[in-house]
Amino acid sequence: MEQNDEFQEIRSAVRALCADFPDEYFRTVDAQRGYPERFVDALIQAGWLSAMIPEEYGGSGLGLTAASVIMEEINRCGGNSGAVHGQMYNMGTVLRNGSRAQKETYLPRIAAGELRIQSMAVTEPTTGSDTTKLKTTAVRKEDRYVINGQKVWISRVQHSDLMILLARTTPLAEVRRKSEGMSIFIVDVQEALARGMTIRPIPNMVNHETNELFFDNLEVPAQNLIGEEGQGFRYILDGLNAERTLIAAECIGDGYWFIERATRYANERVVFDRPIGRNQGVQFPIAEVYIEVEAANLMRFEAARRFDAHLSCGAEANMAKYLAAKASWEAANVCLQTHGGFGFACEYDIERKFRETRLYQVAPISTNLIFSYVAEHVLGLPRSF
Ligand SMILES: Cc1cc2nc3c(=O)[nH]c(=O)nc-3n(C[C@H](O)[C@H](O)[C@H](O)COP(=O)(O)OP(=O)(O)OC[C@H]3O[C@@H](n4cnc5c(N)ncnc54)[C@H](O)[C@@H]3O)c2cc1C
């Protein structure tokens, strides 16, 4: 399962860092429902979370393909990139759409590890996947915007200094297209907490810090608007494609992790006087998911290649995320089944990774919404909603 691609240096370096954070580390953090602070600090210190920041702002200037390899390796080593991946795509939103002043203010400090931009607030409780109907409003008052509304499932806010917030600046009834009239803002989390934003954590199935957010007349300086007012949805779509591609890579990492564990155990575990892996009933499902992970991996690299080449990549990013999330989930099932009862024991880490990889069929976009995107935008079928 060794990959002979051009990213060997990155792969070896990330693996070396991850070697200091063995299964036991992530298992303990999971049991405590904690945040892997020490691991995240190590990634920041080593510069991995500023990989995509251009060199002129103090980063490494790598593309999404390389960034996706970093995320893949973390998951492949038994960790969970869900604690950190936000920085990769949120930084890109500032880089692609921010003003020079915004880039100069934030990017060097993010690259230096002084600021974290781990959070993006899009989803709302009453509108869910129907993003353009979101109800959070941002109303311009002289040199600031006043924000009111509510968000749900907003990850890593408690471990982030900055958050990208999507809000409606022109009422839905007054825009020509429903994707217009929304804007994005850089929110300083600590300032916001002192001026009208409240956080309510959501305990959940995965050890993933995610929250409800409430905005009560939160004032954000007008200079924190990213790009042009009303165009925020368009800006955020690029970030969503990057996010889907990175998460596809994480699922690929998970998939290889499950296959490696399943293979090892199937070779070692002896029942009825033979390794269980000698039974085709055990080995075929492992071979099948390996084929599926390999195939999904090709689409992940194609999505990343198109993103880096500034080509349209909505279809590929969605398809990569769909295929990889499905393959990793099937690999998780096979790995659990191969381990029999021991798969349920926390000390094997399979149940933890099983929970973690399941998330990706729902977030950041659910499978049905990917089908709907492909049906409408790729196949030209009638819009269903
Ligand atoms: C752990 C976690 C972390 C998250 N982190 C973030 C974050 O950091 N920032 C953020 O903004 N959001 C975040 N999300 C939200 C996530 O993006 C949404 O949960 C996801 O997009 C699905 O939206 P929903 O939960 O509102 O489901 P809904 O939109 O209510 O959909 C529920 C189900 O119905 C299906 N469905 C809905 N409409 C249709 C239709 N027309 N046709 C067919 N099927 C349909 C969906 O596919 C889904 O299976 C997170 C979610 C989770 C669970």
Short mmCIF file of C-alpha atoms and ligand atoms in Angstrom, two decimals:
data_model
loop_
_atom_site.label_atom_id
_atom_site.label_comp_id
_atom_site.label_asym_id
_atom_site.label_seq_id
_atom_site.Cartn_x
_atom_site.Cartn_y
_atom_site.Cartn_z
CA MET A 1 0.00 0.00 0.00
CA GLU A 2 3.01 2.31 -0.42
CA GLN A 3 2.33 5.20 -2.75
CA ASN A 4 5.09 6.19 -5.11
CA ASP A 5 3.95 9.71 -5.83
CA GLU A 6 5.92 12.92 -5.81
CA PHE A 7 4.92 13.66 -2.22
CA GLN A 8 7.24 11.20 -0.49
CA GLU A 9 9.08 13.94 1.41
CA ILE A 10 5.83 15.35 2.79
CA ARG A 11 4.54 11.87 3.59
CA SER A 12 7.70 10.89 5.49
CA ALA A 13 7.87 14.16 7.40
CA VAL A 14 4.21 14.08 8.48
CA ARG A 15 4.55 10.41 9.44
CA ALA A 16 7.62 11.26 11.53
CA LEU A 17 5.66 13.95 13.37
CA CYS A 18 2.67 11.64 13.84
CA ALA A 19 4.94 8.94 15.28
CA ASP A 20 5.17 11.09 18.42
CA PHE A 21 1.38 10.83 18.74
CA PRO A 22 0.56 7.13 18.79
CA ASP A 23 -2.90 5.55 18.96
CA GLU A 24 -2.90 5.84 22.71
CA TYR A 25 -2.67 9.64 22.51
CA PHE A 26 -5.73 9.98 20.27
CA ARG A 27 -7.59 7.30 22.24
CA THR A 28 -7.07 9.22 25.47
CA VAL A 29 -8.08 12.55 23.92
CA ASP A 30 -11.18 10.83 22.52
CA ALA A 31 -12.11 9.30 25.88
CA GLN A 32 -11.71 12.71 27.54
CA ARG A 33 -13.59 14.43 24.73
CA GLY A 34 -10.63 16.77 24.66
CA TYR A 35 -8.93 18.72 21.88
CA PRO A 36 -5.59 17.32 20.64
CA GLU A 37 -3.83 20.54 21.66
CA ARG A 38 -0.29 19.13 21.77
CA PHE A 39 -0.68 17.52 18.35
CA VAL A 40 -2.12 20.69 16.80
CA ASP A 41 0.71 22.76 18.30
CA ALA A 42 3.25 20.37 16.83
CA LEU A 43 1.62 20.66 13.38
CA ILE A 44 1.64 24.46 13.62
CA GLN A 45 5.25 24.61 14.83
CA ALA A 46 6.32 22.37 11.94
CA GLY A 47 4.52 24.73 9.53
CA TRP A 48 2.09 22.13 8.17
CA LEU A 49 -1.01 24.23 8.79
CA SER A 50 0.42 27.14 6.81
CA ALA A 51 1.35 24.92 3.88
CA MET A 52 -1.00 26.75 1.51
CA ILE A 53 -0.11 30.28 2.56
CA PRO A 54 2.08 31.89 -0.14
CA GLU A 55 5.74 32.37 0.72
CA GLU A 56 5.41 36.17 0.57
CA TYR A 57 3.12 35.89 3.62
CA GLY A 58 5.38 33.45 5.45
CA GLY A 59 3.88 30.11 4.40
CA SER A 60 5.18 27.34 2.16
CA GLY A 61 3.13 28.20 -0.94
CA LEU A 62 2.01 24.64 -1.57
CA GLY A 63 -1.15 23.74 -3.47
CA LEU A 64 -4.26 21.87 -2.40
CA THR A 65 -2.84 18.57 -3.69
CA ALA A 66 0.09 18.76 -1.28
CA ALA A 67 -2.17 19.97 1.52
CA SER A 68 -4.45 17.00 0.94
CA VAL A 69 -1.47 14.66 1.33
CA ILE A 70 -0.77 16.21 4.75
CA MET A 71 -4.37 15.56 5.83
CA GLU A 72 -4.35 12.06 4.36
CA GLU A 73 -1.20 11.14 6.26
CA ILE A 74 -2.59 12.36 9.58
CA ASN A 75 -5.62 10.09 9.19
CA ARG A 76 -3.52 7.26 7.82
CA CYS A 77 -1.40 7.41 10.97
CA GLY A 78 -4.48 7.00 13.17
CA GLY A 79 -5.17 10.68 13.91
CA ASN A 80 -8.09 12.85 12.87
CA SER A 81 -7.54 15.88 10.66
CA GLY A 82 -11.00 17.11 11.61
CA ALA A 83 -9.31 18.96 14.47
CA VAL A 84 -7.29 21.08 12.08
CA HIS A 85 -8.37 20.99 8.44
CA GLY A 86 -10.39 24.24 8.70
CA GLN A 87 -7.24 26.30 8.60
CA MET A 88 -6.38 25.04 5.11
CA TYR A 89 -9.58 26.09 3.36
CA ASN A 90 -10.47 29.14 5.49
CA MET A 91 -7.07 30.64 4.84
CA GLY A 92 -7.77 30.18 1.13
CA THR A 93 -10.97 32.23 1.39
CA VAL A 94 -8.96 35.20 2.71
CA LEU A 95 -6.19 34.65 0.18
CA ARG A 96 -8.44 34.45 -2.87
CA ASN A 97 -11.03 37.06 -1.97
CA GLY A 98 -9.57 39.28 0.74
CA SER A 99 -8.12 42.75 0.26
CA ARG A 100 -4.37 43.30 0.34
CA ALA A 101 -4.76 44.87 3.79
CA GLN A 102 -6.65 41.80 5.08
CA LYS A 103 -4.04 39.45 3.69
CA GLU A 104 -1.22 41.48 5.22
CA THR A 105 -3.02 41.67 8.56
CA TYR A 106 -3.90 38.01 8.90
CA LEU A 107 -1.87 35.69 6.70
CA PRO A 108 1.63 36.33 8.17
CA ARG A 109 0.25 35.89 11.69
CA ILE A 110 -1.55 32.69 10.72
CA ALA A 111 1.66 31.43 9.07
CA ALA A 112 3.63 32.28 12.22
CA GLY A 113 1.20 30.28 14.33
CA GLU A 114 0.00 33.35 16.23
CA LEU A 115 -3.55 33.16 14.90
CA ARG A 116 -5.77 30.21 14.04
CA ILE A 117 -8.47 30.47 11.40
CA GLN A 118 -10.07 27.08 11.98
CA SER A 119 -13.75 27.96 11.87
CA MET A 120 -16.35 28.59 9.17
CA ALA A 121 -19.97 29.36 10.05
CA VAL A 122 -22.45 28.50 7.31
CA THR A 123 -25.07 25.97 8.54
CA GLU A 124 -28.18 27.15 10.34
CA PRO A 125 -30.66 25.13 12.38
CA THR A 126 -33.85 25.98 10.50
CA THR A 127 -32.52 25.90 6.93
CA GLY A 128 -29.84 23.14 6.91
CA SER A 129 -28.64 22.20 3.43
CA ASP A 130 -30.80 24.94 1.88
CA THR A 131 -27.99 27.44 2.46
CA THR A 132 -29.29 30.33 0.40
CA LYS A 133 -32.31 30.60 2.73
CA LEU A 134 -30.11 31.21 5.76
CA LYS A 135 -31.58 33.73 8.17
CA THR A 136 -28.58 35.30 9.86
CA THR A 137 -28.46 38.93 8.78
CA ALA A 138 -25.67 41.49 8.62
CA VAL A 139 -26.94 45.06 8.40
CA ARG A 140 -24.54 47.89 7.55
CA LYS A 141 -24.50 50.74 10.12
CA GLU A 142 -21.87 53.35 9.20
CA ASP A 143 -18.46 51.71 9.68
CA ARG A 144 -19.73 48.35 10.92
CA TYR A 145 -22.15 45.50 10.27
CA VAL A 146 -24.65 44.40 12.93
CA ILE A 147 -25.15 40.64 12.96
CA ASN A 148 -28.20 38.81 14.28
CA GLY A 149 -29.13 35.16 13.96
CA GLN A 150 -28.00 31.68 14.76
CA LYS A 151 -25.67 29.00 13.41
CA VAL A 152 -25.36 25.32 14.20
CA TRP A 153 -22.59 22.69 13.98
CA ILE A 154 -19.86 25.28 13.84
CA SER A 155 -16.64 23.42 14.44
CA ARG A 156 -13.44 24.42 16.25
CA VAL A 157 -14.67 27.89 17.32
CA GLN A 158 -13.35 27.28 20.80
CA HIS A 159 -9.92 26.58 19.35
CA SER A 160 -9.80 29.34 16.81
CA ASP A 161 -8.99 33.05 16.87
CA LEU A 162 -10.81 33.86 13.64
CA MET A 163 -13.99 32.62 12.01
CA ILE A 164 -15.40 33.10 8.51
CA LEU A 165 -19.10 33.94 8.81
CA LEU A 166 -21.69 33.82 6.03
CA ALA A 167 -24.70 36.11 6.53
CA ARG A 168 -27.37 37.72 4.40
CA THR A 169 -26.78 41.40 3.65
CA THR A 170 -29.70 41.82 1.22
CA PRO A 171 -33.05 40.13 1.95
CA LEU A 172 -33.82 37.11 -0.23
CA ALA A 173 -36.93 38.85 -1.62
CA GLU A 174 -34.79 41.70 -2.99
CA VAL A 175 -32.19 39.73 -4.95
CA ARG A 176 -32.38 38.52 -8.56
CA ARG A 177 -30.76 35.17 -7.75
CA LYS A 178 -30.99 33.50 -4.38
CA SER A 179 -27.21 32.96 -4.31
CA GLU A 180 -26.77 36.76 -4.29
CA GLY A 181 -27.06 39.09 -1.33
CA MET A 182 -24.93 37.06 1.07
CA SER A 183 -21.57 38.24 2.37
CA ILE A 184 -18.68 36.81 4.31
CA PHE A 185 -16.89 38.38 7.23
CA ILE A 186 -13.79 37.69 9.27
CA VAL A 187 -14.94 37.51 12.87
CA ASP A 188 -12.48 37.87 15.74
CA VAL A 189 -13.80 35.15 18.06
CA GLN A 190 -12.66 36.63 21.37
CA GLU A 191 -13.98 40.09 20.49
CA ALA A 192 -17.26 38.59 19.33
CA LEU A 193 -17.66 36.68 22.58
CA ALA A 194 -17.42 39.97 24.46
CA ARG A 195 -19.90 41.74 22.15
CA GLY A 196 -22.91 39.58 21.41
CA MET A 197 -21.85 36.11 20.27
CA THR A 198 -22.64 33.13 22.49
CA ILE A 199 -21.31 29.61 22.04
CA ARG A 200 -23.17 26.47 23.11
CA PRO A 201 -21.17 23.25 22.59
CA ILE A 202 -22.92 20.23 21.02
CA PRO A 203 -21.89 16.91 22.55
CA ASN A 204 -21.79 14.46 19.66
CA MET A 205 -20.84 10.96 18.49
CA VAL A 206 -17.34 11.91 17.39
CA ASN A 207 -14.75 13.72 19.47
CA HIS A 208 -15.26 16.81 17.36
CA GLU A 209 -15.57 20.26 18.88
CA THR A 210 -18.68 21.69 17.32
CA ASN A 211 -21.15 24.31 18.53
CA GLU A 212 -24.31 26.33 18.25
CA LEU A 213 -23.65 30.04 17.85
CA PHE A 214 -26.04 32.87 18.70
CA PHE A 215 -25.56 36.44 17.46
CA ASP A 216 -27.31 39.22 19.32
CA ASN A 217 -26.44 42.57 17.72
CA LEU A 218 -22.85 41.51 17.22
CA GLU A 219 -20.96 44.41 15.65
CA VAL A 220 -18.23 43.56 13.16
CA PRO A 221 -16.07 46.33 11.64
CA ALA A 222 -16.97 46.95 7.97
CA GLN A 223 -13.31 46.42 7.11
CA ASN A 224 -13.82 42.74 8.02
CA LEU A 225 -16.10 42.21 5.03
CA ILE A 226 -14.29 39.92 2.59
CA GLY A 227 -14.52 41.01 -1.05
CA GLU A 228 -17.65 42.65 -2.39
CA GLU A 229 -20.85 42.84 -0.38
CA GLY A 230 -23.44 40.37 -1.71
CA GLN A 231 -20.92 38.03 -3.37
CA GLY A 232 -20.05 35.95 -0.31
CA PHE A 233 -21.80 32.76 -1.41
CA ARG A 234 -19.71 32.66 -4.58
CA TYR A 235 -16.53 33.15 -2.56
CA ILE A 236 -17.42 30.45 -0.09
CA LEU A 237 -18.07 27.89 -2.83
CA ASP A 238 -14.36 27.78 -3.71
CA GLY A 239 -13.60 27.12 -0.06
CA LEU A 240 -16.23 24.37 0.01
CA ASN A 241 -14.62 22.64 -2.98
CA ALA A 242 -11.26 22.77 -1.20
CA GLU A 243 -12.89 21.43 1.96
CA ARG A 244 -14.52 18.52 0.10
CA THR A 245 -11.25 17.60 -1.59
CA LEU A 246 -9.32 17.70 1.68
CA ILE A 247 -11.95 15.59 3.38
CA ALA A 248 -11.84 13.11 0.51
CA ALA A 249 -8.09 12.80 1.19
CA GLU A 250 -8.76 12.27 4.90
CA CYS A 251 -11.21 9.50 4.04
CA ILE A 252 -8.55 7.94 1.81
CA GLY A 253 -6.17 8.06 4.80
CA ASP A 254 -8.82 6.42 6.97
CA GLY A 255 -9.50 3.81 4.28
CA TYR A 256 -5.84 2.76 4.14
CA TRP A 257 -5.67 2.72 7.94
CA PHE A 258 -8.67 0.36 8.17
CA ILE A 259 -7.31 -1.88 5.40
CA GLU A 260 -3.88 -2.06 7.00
CA ARG A 261 -5.37 -2.99 10.38
CA ALA A 262 -7.76 -5.52 8.85
CA THR A 263 -5.00 -7.15 6.81
CA ARG A 264 -2.63 -7.36 9.75
CA TYR A 265 -5.26 -8.89 12.01
CA ALA A 266 -6.49 -11.31 9.33
CA ASN A 267 -2.92 -12.60 8.98
CA GLU A 268 -2.33 -12.89 12.71
CA ARG A 269 -5.60 -14.14 14.17
CA VAL A 270 -5.82 -17.92 14.18
CA VAL A 271 -9.23 -19.60 14.52
CA PHE A 272 -10.02 -23.18 13.44
CA ASP A 273 -6.24 -23.72 13.26
CA ARG A 274 -5.66 -21.23 10.45
CA PRO A 275 -5.29 -17.46 10.03
CA ILE A 276 -8.77 -16.06 9.48
CA GLY A 277 -7.40 -14.25 6.41
CA ARG A 278 -7.05 -17.59 4.62
CA ASN A 279 -10.84 -17.73 4.39
CA GLN A 280 -12.14 -16.06 1.27
CA GLY A 281 -15.12 -14.86 3.28
CA VAL A 282 -12.63 -12.73 5.24
CA GLN A 283 -10.12 -11.77 2.53
CA PHE A 284 -12.51 -10.85 -0.29
CA PRO A 285 -14.22 -7.97 1.53
CA ILE A 286 -10.79 -6.55 2.39
CA ALA A 287 -9.68 -6.83 -1.24
CA GLU A 288 -12.94 -5.24 -2.37
CA VAL A 289 -12.59 -2.16 -0.17
CA TYR A 290 -8.95 -1.80 -1.16
CA ILE A 291 -10.06 -1.56 -4.80
CA GLU A 292 -12.66 1.03 -3.85
CA VAL A 293 -10.25 3.17 -1.84
CA GLU A 294 -7.73 3.08 -4.68
CA ALA A 295 -10.38 4.14 -7.20
CA ALA A 296 -11.67 6.95 -4.95
CA ASN A 297 -8.09 8.14 -4.54
CA LEU A 298 -7.82 8.81 -8.27
CA MET A 299 -10.83 11.12 -8.16
CA ARG A 300 -9.41 12.87 -5.10
CA PHE A 301 -6.18 13.66 -6.99
CA GLU A 302 -8.16 14.78 -10.04
CA ALA A 303 -10.24 17.18 -7.92
CA ALA A 304 -7.08 18.56 -6.28
CA ARG A 305 -5.31 18.90 -9.63
CA ARG A 306 -8.18 20.89 -11.10
CA PHE A 307 -8.41 23.12 -8.02
CA ASP A 308 -4.67 23.87 -8.19
CA ALA A 309 -4.92 24.58 -11.93
CA HIS A 310 -7.79 27.04 -11.27
CA LEU A 311 -10.14 24.92 -13.37
CA SER A 312 -13.76 24.32 -12.40
CA CYS A 313 -13.75 21.46 -9.91
CA GLY A 314 -17.21 21.42 -8.31
CA ALA A 315 -18.15 18.09 -9.88
CA GLU A 316 -14.80 16.44 -9.14
CA ALA A 317 -14.64 17.74 -5.55
CA ASN A 318 -18.15 16.45 -4.86
CA MET A 319 -17.54 13.11 -6.54
CA ALA A 320 -14.20 12.66 -4.76
CA LYS A 321 -15.81 13.34 -1.41
CA TYR A 322 -18.68 10.96 -2.19
CA LEU A 323 -16.45 8.10 -3.38
CA ALA A 324 -13.85 8.48 -0.65
CA ALA A 325 -16.39 8.80 2.18
CA LYS A 326 -18.20 5.71 0.91
CA ALA A 327 -15.00 3.70 0.51
CA SER A 328 -13.68 4.66 3.95
CA TRP A 329 -16.99 3.77 5.56
CA GLU A 330 -17.03 0.39 3.83
CA ALA A 331 -13.42 -0.14 4.89
CA ALA A 332 -14.42 0.72 8.46
CA ASN A 333 -17.19 -1.88 8.39
CA VAL A 334 -14.92 -4.54 6.95
CA CYS A 335 -12.20 -3.76 9.49
CA LEU A 336 -14.67 -4.04 12.37
CA GLN A 337 -16.07 -7.29 11.02
CA THR A 338 -12.59 -8.75 10.51
CA HIS A 339 -11.74 -8.04 14.14
CA GLY A 340 -14.86 -9.77 15.44
CA GLY A 341 -15.52 -8.85 19.07
CA PHE A 342 -12.15 -7.18 19.49
CA GLY A 343 -13.17 -4.50 17.01
CA PHE A 344 -15.48 -3.14 19.68
CA ALA A 345 -12.74 -2.79 22.28
CA CYS A 346 -11.57 0.81 22.52
CA GLU A 347 -7.93 -0.26 22.79
CA TYR A 348 -7.97 -1.38 19.14
CA ASP A 349 -8.99 2.15 18.02
CA ILE A 350 -11.28 0.77 15.33
CA GLU A 351 -14.49 1.87 16.98
CA ARG A 352 -13.04 5.38 17.32
CA LYS A 353 -12.00 5.63 13.68
CA PHE A 354 -15.31 3.96 12.69
CA ARG A 355 -17.23 6.81 14.35
CA GLU A 356 -14.92 9.44 12.89
CA THR A 357 -15.16 8.30 9.29
CA ARG A 358 -18.96 7.92 9.43
CA LEU A 359 -19.33 11.66 9.80
CA TYR A 360 -18.20 12.30 6.24
CA GLN A 361 -21.34 10.98 4.62
CA VAL A 362 -23.25 13.78 6.32
CA ALA A 363 -20.77 16.64 6.66
CA PRO A 364 -19.66 18.91 5.15
CA ILE A 365 -22.28 17.95 2.57
CA SER A 366 -24.62 14.99 2.73
CA THR A 367 -24.60 12.27 0.07
CA ASN A 368 -28.02 13.14 -1.33
CA LEU A 369 -26.97 16.71 -1.96
CA ILE A 370 -23.97 15.42 -3.95
CA PHE A 371 -26.29 13.24 -6.03
CA SER A 372 -28.49 16.25 -6.58
CA TYR A 373 -25.50 18.39 -7.66
CA VAL A 374 -24.31 15.78 -10.17
CA ALA A 375 -27.83 15.13 -11.47
CA GLU A 376 -28.48 18.79 -12.11
CA HIS A 377 -25.11 20.35 -12.91
CA VAL A 378 -23.35 17.47 -14.65
CA LEU A 379 -26.19 15.46 -16.20
CA GLY A 380 -28.58 18.30 -16.92
CA LEU A 381 -31.53 16.70 -15.13
CA PRO A 382 -34.30 18.96 -13.81
CA ARG A 383 -33.62 20.76 -10.57
CA SER A 384 -35.37 18.84 -7.79
CA PHE A 385 -35.66 21.64 -5.24
C1 LIG B 1 -19.82 17.08 13.43
C2 LIG B 1 -20.29 18.11 12.46
C3 LIG B 1 -19.47 19.20 12.17
C4 LIG B 1 -19.92 20.20 11.29
N1 LIG B 1 -19.14 21.32 11.10
C5 LIG B 1 -19.65 22.37 10.40
C6 LIG B 1 -18.95 23.61 10.33
O1 LIG B 1 -17.84 23.75 10.85
N2 LIG B 1 -19.52 24.66 9.69
C7 LIG B 1 -20.75 24.56 9.11
O2 LIG B 1 -21.22 25.55 8.54
N3 LIG B 1 -21.46 23.39 9.15
C8 LIG B 1 -20.94 22.30 9.79
N4 LIG B 1 -21.63 21.12 9.86
C9 LIG B 1 -22.97 21.04 9.26
C10 LIG B 1 -23.02 20.12 8.05
O3 LIG B 1 -22.45 20.76 6.94
C11 LIG B 1 -24.51 19.76 7.84
O4 LIG B 1 -24.90 18.94 8.94
C12 LIG B 1 -24.74 19.06 6.55
O5 LIG B 1 -24.50 19.95 5.46
C13 LIG B 1 -26.20 18.57 6.45
O6 LIG B 1 -27.08 19.57 6.80
P1 LIG B 1 -28.21 19.34 7.92
O7 LIG B 1 -27.58 18.66 9.06
O8 LIG B 1 -28.91 20.60 8.15
O9 LIG B 1 -29.18 18.29 7.24
P2 LIG B 1 -30.52 18.60 6.46
O10 LIG B 1 -30.28 19.63 5.40
O11 LIG B 1 -31.60 18.86 7.43
O12 LIG B 1 -30.78 17.20 5.73
C14 LIG B 1 -31.14 16.04 6.50
C15 LIG B 1 -31.12 14.84 5.57
O13 LIG B 1 -32.08 15.04 4.51
C16 LIG B 1 -31.46 14.95 3.24
N5 LIG B 1 -32.07 15.94 2.33
C17 LIG B 1 -32.35 17.25 2.61
N6 LIG B 1 -32.89 17.84 1.54
C18 LIG B 1 -32.93 16.90 0.56
C19 LIG B 1 -33.36 16.91 -0.80
N7 LIG B 1 -33.87 18.01 -1.37
N8 LIG B 1 -33.25 15.76 -1.52
C20 LIG B 1 -32.74 14.64 -0.95
N9 LIG B 1 -32.31 14.58 0.32
C21 LIG B 1 -32.41 15.69 1.07
C22 LIG B 1 -29.98 15.24 3.49
O14 LIG B 1 -29.17 14.62 2.50
C23 LIG B 1 -29.77 14.65 4.88
O15 LIG B 1 -29.47 13.27 4.77
C24 LIG B 1 -21.18 20.07 10.68
C25 LIG B 1 -21.98 18.95 10.94
C26 LIG B 1 -21.55 17.99 11.81
C27 LIG B 1 -22.46 16.81 12.11
#
